[in-house]
Coordinates of C-alpha atoms in Angstrom, one line a residue:
M211 CA 21.2 -22.0 -19.0
Y212 CA 19.9 -24.5 -16.4
R213 CA 23.2 -26.3 -16.6
M214 CA 25.2 -23.1 -16.2
H215 CA 23.1 -22.2 -13.1
H216 CA 23.0 -25.6 -11.4
F217 CA 26.1 -27.4 -12.6
P218 CA 28.8 -24.8 -13.2
A219 CA 31.9 -26.0 -14.9
Y220 CA 35.3 -25.3 -13.4
L221 CA 36.4 -21.7 -13.9
S222 CA 39.8 -20.3 -12.9
T223 CA 40.2 -17.5 -10.4
R224 CA 41.8 -15.5 -13.2
K225 CA 38.7 -15.8 -15.4
L226 CA 36.4 -14.8 -12.5
A227 CA 38.6 -11.8 -11.6
G228 CA 38.9 -10.7 -15.3
G229 CA 35.1 -10.2 -15.7
T230 CA 33.3 -6.9 -15.4
S231 CA 30.8 -8.4 -13.0
Y232 CA 31.0 -11.0 -10.3
P233 CA 30.7 -13.9 -11.0
W234 CA 30.8 -14.5 -14.8
Y235 CA 27.3 -13.8 -16.1
T236 CA 27.4 -11.6 -19.2
A237 CA 25.7 -8.3 -19.9
A238 CA 23.2 -10.1 -22.0
D239 CA 22.2 -12.3 -19.0
I240 CA 21.8 -9.4 -16.6
N241 CA 20.2 -6.8 -18.8
S242 CA 17.7 -8.4 -21.1
T243 CA 14.5 -7.0 -22.6
T244 CA 13.0 -10.5 -22.6
P245 CA 13.1 -13.1 -19.8
K246 CA 15.7 -15.8 -20.1
A247 CA 14.5 -17.8 -17.1
P248 CA 11.3 -18.0 -15.1
L249 CA 10.8 -15.0 -12.8
G250 CA 11.6 -16.0 -9.3
A251 CA 14.0 -18.8 -10.3
F252 CA 16.4 -19.4 -7.4
W253 CA 19.7 -21.2 -7.7
E254 CA 22.9 -21.7 -5.6
L255 CA 26.2 -22.5 -7.3
Q256 CA 27.7 -25.7 -6.1
G257 CA 31.4 -26.5 -5.7
D258 CA 34.5 -24.9 -4.2
A259 CA 35.1 -21.2 -3.7
D260 CA 37.1 -20.9 -6.9
V261 CA 34.0 -21.6 -8.9
A262 CA 31.9 -19.3 -6.7
G263 CA 30.4 -22.2 -4.8
G264 CA 27.8 -20.9 -2.2
N265 CA 26.8 -17.9 -4.2
A266 CA 23.0 -17.7 -4.7
F267 CA 20.9 -15.8 -7.2
V268 CA 17.3 -15.0 -8.2
Y269 CA 15.9 -14.1 -11.6
V270 CA 13.8 -10.9 -11.4
R271 CA 12.6 -7.9 -13.4
N272 CA 13.9 -4.4 -12.6
V273 CA 11.2 -1.7 -12.4
G274 CA 11.5 1.9 -11.5
A275 CA 15.0 3.1 -12.3
A276 CA 18.2 1.8 -13.9
L277 CA 20.5 -0.2 -11.7
A278 CA 24.3 -0.2 -11.6
L279 CA 26.8 -2.8 -10.5
G280 CA 26.8 -3.4 -6.8
E281 CA 23.7 -1.4 -6.0
V282 CA 21.3 -2.9 -3.4
V283 CA 17.9 -3.9 -4.5
A284 CA 14.5 -4.5 -2.7
W285 CA 11.2 -6.0 -3.7
R286 CA 9.0 -3.5 -5.5
T287 CA 6.0 -2.7 -3.4
P288 CA 2.6 -3.0 -5.3
A289 CA 1.2 0.5 -4.5
G290 CA 0.3 3.7 -6.2
A291 CA -1.4 4.6 -9.5
G292 CA -1.9 1.8 -11.9
N293 CA -1.7 -0.8 -9.1
T294 CA -4.9 -0.4 -7.0
G295 CA -8.5 0.3 -7.7
T296 CA -12.0 -1.0 -7.2
F297 CA -14.2 -3.7 -8.7
T298 CA -17.0 -2.7 -11.1
L299 CA -20.0 -5.0 -11.0
A300 CA -21.4 -3.9 -14.3
G301 CA -20.0 -6.1 -17.1
S302 CA -18.1 -8.4 -14.7
T303 CA -18.5 -12.2 -14.6
T304 CA -16.8 -14.9 -12.6
Q305 CA -14.2 -15.0 -15.4
L306 CA -13.9 -11.4 -16.4
I307 CA -13.2 -8.8 -13.7
V308 CA -14.0 -5.2 -14.7
T309 CA -12.2 -2.5 -12.7
N310 CA -11.5 1.3 -12.6
I311 CA -7.7 0.7 -12.8
T312 CA -5.8 2.4 -15.5
T313 CA -2.9 0.3 -16.6
T314 CA 0.1 1.5 -18.6
V315 CA 1.6 -1.9 -19.4
D316 CA 0.3 -5.3 -20.4
E317 CA -0.5 -7.1 -17.1
T318 CA -0.7 -10.6 -18.6
N319 CA 0.8 -13.2 -16.2
Q320 CA 0.6 -10.8 -13.3
W321 CA -1.9 -11.5 -10.5
L322 CA -5.1 -9.9 -9.3
Y323 CA -6.0 -9.8 -5.6
C324 CA -9.4 -9.2 -4.1
L325 CA -10.7 -9.3 -0.5
S326 CA -14.4 -9.8 -0.7
A327 CA -16.9 -11.2 1.8
A328 CA -19.3 -12.1 -1.0
T329 CA -16.8 -14.6 -2.4
G330 CA -16.1 -16.3 0.9
G331 CA -12.8 -14.6 1.5
P332 CA -9.8 -13.3 -0.4
W333 CA -8.8 -14.7 -3.8
L334 CA -5.7 -14.3 -5.9
R335 CA -5.8 -15.2 -9.6
R336 CA -3.3 -15.1 -12.5
I337 CA -4.2 -12.5 -15.1
K338 CA -4.5 -14.4 -18.4
R339 CA -5.4 -11.4 -20.5
A340 CA -6.1 -7.8 -19.8
Y341 CA -7.6 -5.0 -21.9
P342 CA -9.4 -1.6 -21.4
I343 CA -13.1 -2.0 -21.5
A344 CA -13.4 0.6 -24.3
D345 CA -11.0 -1.4 -26.6
P346 CA -10.7 -5.2 -26.3
T347 CA -8.0 -5.2 -28.9
A348 CA -5.6 -3.1 -26.8
K349 CA -3.5 -4.5 -23.9
F350 CA -3.8 -1.7 -21.4
G351 CA -5.7 1.5 -20.7
A352 CA -8.5 2.9 -18.6
N353 CA -11.1 0.7 -16.8
T354 CA -9.1 -2.4 -17.3
V355 CA -10.8 -5.8 -17.7
F356 CA -8.8 -8.7 -16.2
V357 CA -9.5 -12.2 -17.6
I358 CA -8.8 -14.6 -14.8
S359 CA -10.5 -17.7 -16.2
E360 CA -10.7 -19.0 -19.8
A361 CA -12.9 -21.8 -21.2
D362 CA -11.6 -25.2 -20.2
P363 CA -10.3 -26.9 -23.4
N364 CA -11.0 -30.3 -21.9
S365 CA -14.7 -29.5 -21.4
P366 CA -17.0 -30.3 -24.4
A367 CA -19.4 -27.6 -23.1
M368 CA -16.5 -25.2 -22.8
L369 CA -17.1 -24.6 -19.1
P370 CA -14.9 -22.2 -17.2
D371 CA -11.6 -23.5 -16.0
S372 CA -10.9 -24.0 -12.3
D373 CA -9.7 -20.4 -11.9
A374 CA -13.2 -18.9 -12.1
I375 CA -14.3 -17.3 -8.8
A376 CA -17.3 -18.7 -6.9
A377 CA -19.3 -15.4 -6.8
L378 CA -18.9 -11.8 -7.8
P379 CA -17.7 -9.2 -5.2
A380 CA -19.8 -6.3 -4.3
N381 CA -19.5 -3.1 -6.4
G382 CA -16.6 -1.0 -5.2
V383 CA -14.6 -3.7 -3.4
A384 CA -10.9 -3.0 -3.5
V385 CA -8.7 -4.9 -6.0
Q386 CA -5.0 -4.8 -6.5
I387 CA -2.5 -5.9 -9.1
I388 CA 0.4 -8.0 -7.7
R389 CA 3.5 -8.2 -9.8
P390 CA 5.8 -10.8 -8.2
F391 CA 9.5 -10.9 -8.5
Q392 CA 9.9 -7.2 -9.5
V393 CA 12.7 -5.3 -7.8
Q394 CA 13.6 -1.6 -7.3
K395 CA 16.4 0.3 -5.8
C396 CA 16.7 -0.3 -2.0
T397 CA 16.6 2.6 0.4
A398 CA 17.2 3.2 4.0
S399 CA 13.6 2.2 4.8
T400 CA 13.2 -0.9 2.6
K401 CA 14.5 -4.4 3.2
P402 CA 17.5 -5.4 1.0
I403 CA 17.2 -8.6 -0.9
G404 CA 20.4 -8.6 -3.0
L405 CA 22.9 -6.9 -5.2
A406 CA 22.8 -5.9 -8.9
L407 CA 25.4 -7.7 -11.0
G408 CA 25.7 -4.9 -13.5
T409 CA 23.9 -2.2 -15.4
V410 CA 20.2 -3.0 -15.8
A411 CA 17.8 -0.7 -17.6
D412 CA 14.4 0.2 -16.2
G413 CA 12.0 -2.6 -17.2
N414 CA 14.6 -5.2 -18.1
Y415 CA 15.1 -8.7 -16.7
T416 CA 18.1 -9.5 -14.7
I417 CA 19.9 -11.8 -12.2
I418 CA 20.5 -10.5 -8.7
Q419 CA 22.9 -12.1 -6.3
V420 CA 21.2 -12.8 -2.9
A421 CA 24.0 -14.5 -0.9
G422 CA 27.7 -15.3 -0.9
L423 CA 30.7 -13.3 -1.8
G424 CA 29.8 -10.3 -4.0
L425 CA 30.6 -6.8 -5.0
G426 CA 28.7 -3.9 -3.4
D427 CA 28.6 -0.2 -4.4
S428 CA 29.6 1.7 -1.2
V429 CA 29.9 5.2 0.2
G430 CA 32.6 5.4 3.0
N431 CA 32.9 9.2 3.6
G432 CA 29.4 10.1 4.7
V433 CA 27.7 10.7 8.0
N434 CA 28.5 7.2 9.2
L435 CA 32.2 7.4 8.2
D436 CA 34.2 4.6 6.7
L437 CA 33.4 1.0 6.1
A438 CA 35.4 -1.2 8.4
I439 CA 36.3 -4.9 7.8
G440 CA 33.9 -7.1 9.7
E441 CA 31.5 -4.3 10.8
P442 CA 27.9 -4.6 9.4
A443 CA 27.1 -2.1 6.7
G444 CA 23.8 -0.3 6.2
V445 CA 22.0 1.0 3.1
D446 CA 21.5 4.7 2.3
A447 CA 18.7 6.4 0.4
N448 CA 20.5 5.8 -2.9
S449 CA 20.9 2.0 -2.7
K450 CA 24.6 2.3 -1.6
L451 CA 26.2 0.4 1.2
I452 CA 27.5 2.7 4.0
G453 CA 29.4 2.4 7.2
T454 CA 27.5 2.3 10.5
N455 CA 30.1 3.0 13.2
A456 CA 29.4 -0.5 14.4
L457 CA 25.8 0.4 15.1
A458 CA 23.1 -2.0 14.1
P459 CA 22.0 -0.9 10.6
A460 CA 18.3 -0.3 10.1
M461 CA 16.1 -2.5 7.9
I462 CA 18.9 -5.1 7.4
G463 CA 17.3 -7.9 9.4
A464 CA 18.6 -11.2 8.2
A465 CA 20.5 -9.6 5.3
Q466 CA 23.8 -8.6 6.9
F467 CA 26.4 -7.1 4.6
T468 CA 30.0 -7.5 6.0
P469 CA 32.7 -5.5 4.2
L470 CA 35.9 -7.5 3.4
V471 CA 37.9 -4.3 2.5
A472 CA 38.0 -1.1 4.5
S473 CA 37.0 2.0 2.5
A474 CA 36.6 5.7 3.2
A475 CA 36.1 6.6 -0.4
A476 CA 33.1 8.6 -1.7
S477 CA 32.4 5.8 -4.1
A478 CA 33.9 2.4 -4.2
I479 CA 32.8 -1.1 -5.3
I480 CA 34.2 -3.5 -2.7
P481 CA 33.7 -7.2 -1.8
F482 CA 31.2 -8.2 0.9
Y483 CA 30.0 -11.4 2.5
F484 CA 26.2 -11.2 2.7
N485 CA 23.1 -13.4 2.9
C486 CA 19.7 -11.9 1.9
T487 CA 17.8 -15.2 1.6
G488 CA 16.1 -14.5 5.0
N489 CA 14.5 -11.4 3.4
L490 CA 13.3 -13.0 0.1

């Protein structure tokens, strides 16, 4: 897969155009229940335009709702139930962090953030294991314990590894789970970071395109009228690209989507030039 990402072989225009998505990643690559590459992996295809040279991609996980081909995606914000809570001093150690957070999924390999004066400032640690305090054999539940440091296998005395924190926070200090490289549907008030390459189920791993020549799902007959060639597009509440009447679209920032085909259709997947790397 590394070779496919970084050193693409020559593919004809006909083969590119004949696929159901652009460029040629298969449904198995863009809708997988298990990761096929490291989350956050970024690559840009090299070569001429006929092998999609200049197109860039990021490997992510889709969380929140299913995606369809050409829909605009944004980073998932780490807020709400199951994401934030407080530190519980009783039972905690510099390796085990007890919280009042109720988790609904296994948080292994996610990150725990805490801002605490007692520890000399904020810290961010990878979650190596997580379990509800009432059942250490389970992987999620109420009052979750986050293991951020294991015994160092190179230490004869089995001392904590270097991820152990220096001191315990005060009881009730805020803690938060950070889940990097998760995406959700973009809205008019979130920053776009790329386009979906096909159907992606909620919770599945996928490749998003973040720059180059790609296909975007558009609405051209709404409030902002049609999409015009060369005029920047915006994003509506449903992750579709919309016309802007040449007005500066909100929340686009560095990620300008430029239609290459005019459209006044209620629903149309059309080609765009775009570059979202400034929003990553």
